[in-house]
């Protein structure tokens, strides 16, 4: 029985120590894995607060700009990227 209590005490201490470690933070955008694209949206709202645009970073340094109209529920390219 003492052995069981000793094991439970050790496991409890291990869990407490593990839960007190600092949380992991995301690295800055320029230091992230460059194989992941369209992973986040940073909206830039227009004055009316019904439309916003954001930028997607694409492979090989390309970028696309997207326009979203929240009232109409539409999402489209902000302009002809060609």
Short mmCIF file of N, CA and C in Angstrom, two decimals:
data_model
loop_
_atom_site.label_atom_id
_atom_site.label_comp_id
_atom_site.label_asym_id
_atom_site.label_seq_id
_atom_site.Cartn_x
_atom_site.Cartn_y
_atom_site.Cartn_z
N UNK A 1 0.82 -1.20 0.00
CA UNK A 1 0.00 0.00 0.00
C UNK A 1 0.86 1.25 0.00
N UNK A 2 1.97 1.22 0.75
CA UNK A 2 2.86 2.39 0.76
C UNK A 2 3.47 2.63 -0.62
N UNK A 3 3.76 1.54 -1.30
CA UNK A 3 4.32 1.68 -2.64
C UNK A 3 3.34 2.41 -3.55
N UNK A 4 2.05 2.04 -3.47
CA UNK A 4 1.02 2.67 -4.28
C UNK A 4 0.94 4.16 -3.98
N UNK A 5 0.97 4.54 -2.71
CA UNK A 5 0.91 5.95 -2.33
C UNK A 5 2.15 6.71 -2.82
N UNK A 6 3.30 6.06 -2.75
CA UNK A 6 4.53 6.70 -3.21
C UNK A 6 4.47 6.95 -4.71
N UNK A 7 3.95 5.98 -5.47
CA UNK A 7 3.83 6.14 -6.92
C UNK A 7 2.85 7.26 -7.24
N UNK A 8 1.73 7.30 -6.56
CA UNK A 8 0.73 8.35 -6.81
C UNK A 8 1.30 9.73 -6.47
N UNK A 9 2.08 9.82 -5.41
CA UNK A 9 2.70 11.09 -5.03
C UNK A 9 3.67 11.55 -6.10
N UNK A 10 4.47 10.65 -6.62
CA UNK A 10 5.44 11.00 -7.67
C UNK A 10 4.72 11.45 -8.94
N UNK A 11 3.66 10.73 -9.31
CA UNK A 11 2.92 11.12 -10.51
C UNK A 11 2.27 12.48 -10.33
N UNK A 12 1.71 12.74 -9.17
CA UNK A 12 1.09 14.04 -8.91
C UNK A 12 2.10 15.17 -9.00
N UNK A 13 3.27 14.98 -8.44
CA UNK A 13 4.31 16.01 -8.49
C UNK A 13 4.75 16.26 -9.93
N UNK A 14 4.86 15.20 -10.71
CA UNK A 14 5.24 15.35 -12.11
C UNK A 14 4.22 16.14 -12.89
N UNK A 15 2.93 15.90 -12.65
CA UNK A 15 1.89 16.63 -13.34
C UNK A 15 1.88 18.09 -12.94
N UNK A 16 2.09 18.39 -11.70
CA UNK A 16 2.12 19.77 -11.24
C UNK A 16 3.29 20.52 -11.86
N UNK A 17 4.45 19.89 -11.88
CA UNK A 17 5.62 20.55 -12.48
C UNK A 17 5.42 20.77 -13.98
N UNK A 18 4.83 19.80 -14.66
CA UNK A 18 4.61 19.93 -16.10
C UNK A 18 3.62 21.04 -16.42
N UNK A 19 2.63 21.23 -15.55
CA UNK A 19 1.62 22.26 -15.83
C UNK A 19 2.14 23.67 -15.55
N UNK A 20 3.27 23.79 -14.89
CA UNK A 20 3.80 25.11 -14.57
C UNK A 20 4.84 25.60 -15.56
N UNK A 21 5.06 24.85 -16.64
CA UNK A 21 5.99 25.30 -17.67
C UNK A 21 5.37 26.45 -18.44
N UNK A 22 6.23 27.30 -18.98
CA UNK A 22 5.75 28.45 -19.76
C UNK A 22 5.05 27.96 -21.02
N UNK A 23 3.94 28.58 -21.41
CA UNK A 23 3.24 28.17 -22.63
C UNK A 23 4.08 28.50 -23.86
N UNK A 24 3.92 27.68 -24.88
CA UNK A 24 4.65 27.94 -26.12
C UNK A 24 3.98 29.05 -26.88
N UNK A 25 4.77 29.93 -27.43
CA UNK A 25 4.25 31.05 -28.22
C UNK A 25 4.56 30.83 -29.69
N UNK A 26 3.70 31.38 -30.54
CA UNK A 26 3.96 31.28 -31.96
C UNK A 26 5.13 32.16 -32.33
N UNK A 27 6.00 31.68 -33.19
CA UNK A 27 7.12 32.52 -33.64
C UNK A 27 6.59 33.66 -34.51
N UNK A 28 7.35 34.73 -34.63
CA UNK A 28 6.93 35.84 -35.51
C UNK A 28 6.66 35.32 -36.93
N UNK A 29 5.82 36.05 -37.66
CA UNK A 29 5.40 35.61 -38.99
C UNK A 29 6.59 35.32 -39.92
N UNK A 30 7.65 36.11 -39.84
CA UNK A 30 8.78 35.91 -40.75
C UNK A 30 9.66 34.73 -40.34
N UNK A 31 9.42 34.11 -39.19
CA UNK A 31 10.22 32.97 -38.74
C UNK A 31 9.44 31.67 -38.77
N UNK A 32 8.21 31.69 -39.26
CA UNK A 32 7.39 30.49 -39.30
C UNK A 32 7.78 29.60 -40.47
N UNK A 33 7.25 28.40 -40.44
CA UNK A 33 7.46 27.44 -41.52
C UNK A 33 6.91 28.04 -42.82
N UNK A 34 7.73 28.12 -43.84
CA UNK A 34 7.33 28.78 -45.08
C UNK A 34 6.53 27.85 -46.00
N UNK A 35 6.21 26.65 -45.53
CA UNK A 35 5.40 25.74 -46.34
C UNK A 35 3.92 25.83 -46.01
N UNK A 36 3.55 26.70 -45.10
CA UNK A 36 2.15 26.85 -44.72
C UNK A 36 1.65 28.19 -45.27
N UNK A 37 0.53 28.15 -46.00
CA UNK A 37 0.01 29.34 -46.63
C UNK A 37 -1.46 29.53 -46.25
N UNK A 38 -1.92 30.77 -46.32
CA UNK A 38 -3.30 31.12 -46.00
C UNK A 38 -3.66 30.67 -44.59
N UNK A 39 -2.74 30.84 -43.66
CA UNK A 39 -2.95 30.33 -42.31
C UNK A 39 -3.58 31.32 -41.36
N UNK A 40 -3.69 32.59 -41.76
CA UNK A 40 -4.32 33.55 -40.87
C UNK A 40 -4.84 34.74 -41.64
N UNK A 41 -5.81 35.42 -41.03
CA UNK A 41 -6.42 36.61 -41.64
C UNK A 41 -6.24 37.77 -40.67
N UNK A 42 -5.67 38.85 -41.18
CA UNK A 42 -5.59 40.09 -40.42
C UNK A 42 -6.46 41.10 -41.16
N UNK A 43 -7.71 41.30 -40.70
CA UNK A 43 -8.63 42.17 -41.45
C UNK A 43 -8.26 43.63 -41.33
N UNK A 44 -8.42 44.34 -42.43
CA UNK A 44 -8.25 45.80 -42.49
C UNK A 44 -9.61 46.35 -42.90
N UNK A 45 -10.38 46.83 -41.93
CA UNK A 45 -11.76 47.24 -42.15
C UNK A 45 -11.83 48.60 -42.84
N UNK A 46 -12.81 48.74 -43.72
CA UNK A 46 -13.13 50.03 -44.33
C UNK A 46 -13.97 50.83 -43.33
N UNK A 47 -14.15 52.10 -43.58
CA UNK A 47 -14.85 53.00 -42.64
C UNK A 47 -16.27 52.54 -42.33
N UNK A 48 -16.93 51.88 -43.25
CA UNK A 48 -18.32 51.45 -43.04
C UNK A 48 -18.44 50.24 -42.11
N UNK A 49 -17.32 49.58 -41.82
CA UNK A 49 -17.28 48.37 -40.99
C UNK A 49 -18.15 47.23 -41.51
N UNK A 50 -18.39 47.22 -42.81
CA UNK A 50 -19.12 46.10 -43.41
C UNK A 50 -18.24 45.35 -44.42
N UNK A 51 -17.11 45.96 -44.78
CA UNK A 51 -16.18 45.32 -45.72
C UNK A 51 -14.77 45.42 -45.17
N UNK A 52 -13.95 44.41 -45.50
CA UNK A 52 -12.54 44.45 -45.13
C UNK A 52 -11.71 43.72 -46.18
N UNK A 53 -10.42 43.98 -46.15
CA UNK A 53 -9.50 43.29 -47.04
C UNK A 53 -8.41 42.65 -46.19
N UNK A 54 -7.78 41.62 -46.73
CA UNK A 54 -6.63 40.99 -46.09
C UNK A 54 -5.69 40.43 -47.15
N UNK A 55 -4.48 40.12 -46.74
CA UNK A 55 -3.45 39.62 -47.65
C UNK A 55 -3.14 38.17 -47.33
N UNK A 56 -3.04 37.35 -48.36
CA UNK A 56 -2.56 35.97 -48.24
C UNK A 56 -1.14 35.91 -48.75
N UNK A 57 -0.25 35.32 -47.99
CA UNK A 57 1.11 35.06 -48.46
C UNK A 57 1.10 33.70 -49.14
N UNK A 58 1.63 33.65 -50.36
CA UNK A 58 1.60 32.46 -51.19
C UNK A 58 3.02 31.95 -51.43
N UNK A 59 3.16 30.78 -52.04
CA UNK A 59 4.50 30.24 -52.33
C UNK A 59 5.35 31.19 -53.17
N UNK A 60 6.64 31.08 -53.01
CA UNK A 60 7.64 31.85 -53.76
C UNK A 60 7.48 33.35 -53.58
N UNK A 61 6.98 33.79 -52.42
CA UNK A 61 6.89 35.20 -52.12
C UNK A 61 5.72 35.94 -52.75
N UNK A 62 4.86 35.22 -53.46
CA UNK A 62 3.70 35.87 -54.08
C UNK A 62 2.68 36.23 -53.00
N UNK A 63 1.83 37.19 -53.32
CA UNK A 63 0.79 37.65 -52.40
C UNK A 63 -0.51 37.83 -53.17
N UNK A 64 -1.62 37.63 -52.49
CA UNK A 64 -2.91 37.94 -53.08
C UNK A 64 -3.71 38.74 -52.05
N UNK A 65 -4.53 39.63 -52.53
CA UNK A 65 -5.34 40.49 -51.68
C UNK A 65 -6.80 40.12 -51.88
N UNK A 66 -7.49 39.91 -50.77
CA UNK A 66 -8.87 39.44 -50.79
C UNK A 66 -9.78 40.51 -50.19
N UNK A 67 -10.93 40.72 -50.82
CA UNK A 67 -11.93 41.67 -50.35
C UNK A 67 -13.15 40.89 -49.87
N UNK A 68 -13.59 41.17 -48.64
CA UNK A 68 -14.74 40.47 -48.05
C UNK A 68 -15.83 41.50 -47.75
N UNK A 69 -17.05 41.21 -48.19
CA UNK A 69 -18.21 42.04 -47.87
C UNK A 69 -19.05 41.24 -46.88
N UNK A 70 -19.02 41.64 -45.62
CA UNK A 70 -19.72 40.90 -44.57
C UNK A 70 -21.23 40.99 -44.71
N UNK A 71 -21.76 42.11 -45.20
CA UNK A 71 -23.21 42.26 -45.38
C UNK A 71 -23.74 41.29 -46.43
N UNK A 72 -23.04 41.21 -47.56
CA UNK A 72 -23.50 40.35 -48.65
C UNK A 72 -23.00 38.91 -48.51
N UNK A 73 -22.00 38.70 -47.65
CA UNK A 73 -21.44 37.36 -47.49
C UNK A 73 -20.60 36.93 -48.67
N UNK A 74 -19.87 37.88 -49.27
CA UNK A 74 -19.05 37.56 -50.43
C UNK A 74 -17.57 37.69 -50.10
N UNK A 75 -16.78 36.92 -50.82
CA UNK A 75 -15.32 36.96 -50.71
C UNK A 75 -14.76 36.85 -52.11
N UNK A 76 -13.91 37.79 -52.52
CA UNK A 76 -13.35 37.78 -53.87
C UNK A 76 -11.98 38.44 -53.87
N UNK A 77 -11.25 38.24 -54.95
CA UNK A 77 -9.97 38.91 -55.08
C UNK A 77 -10.21 40.41 -55.16
N UNK A 78 -9.36 41.18 -54.50
CA UNK A 78 -9.55 42.62 -54.44
C UNK A 78 -9.35 43.29 -55.79
N UNK A 79 -8.52 42.70 -56.63
CA UNK A 79 -8.27 43.24 -57.98
C UNK A 79 -7.67 42.13 -58.83
N UNK A 80 -7.50 42.40 -60.09
CA UNK A 80 -6.91 41.42 -61.01
C UNK A 80 -5.42 41.30 -60.69
N UNK A 81 -5.01 40.17 -60.17
CA UNK A 81 -3.63 39.99 -59.73
C UNK A 81 -2.66 39.76 -60.88
N UNK A 82 -3.18 39.50 -62.06
CA UNK A 82 -2.30 39.29 -63.21
C UNK A 82 -1.71 40.62 -63.61
#
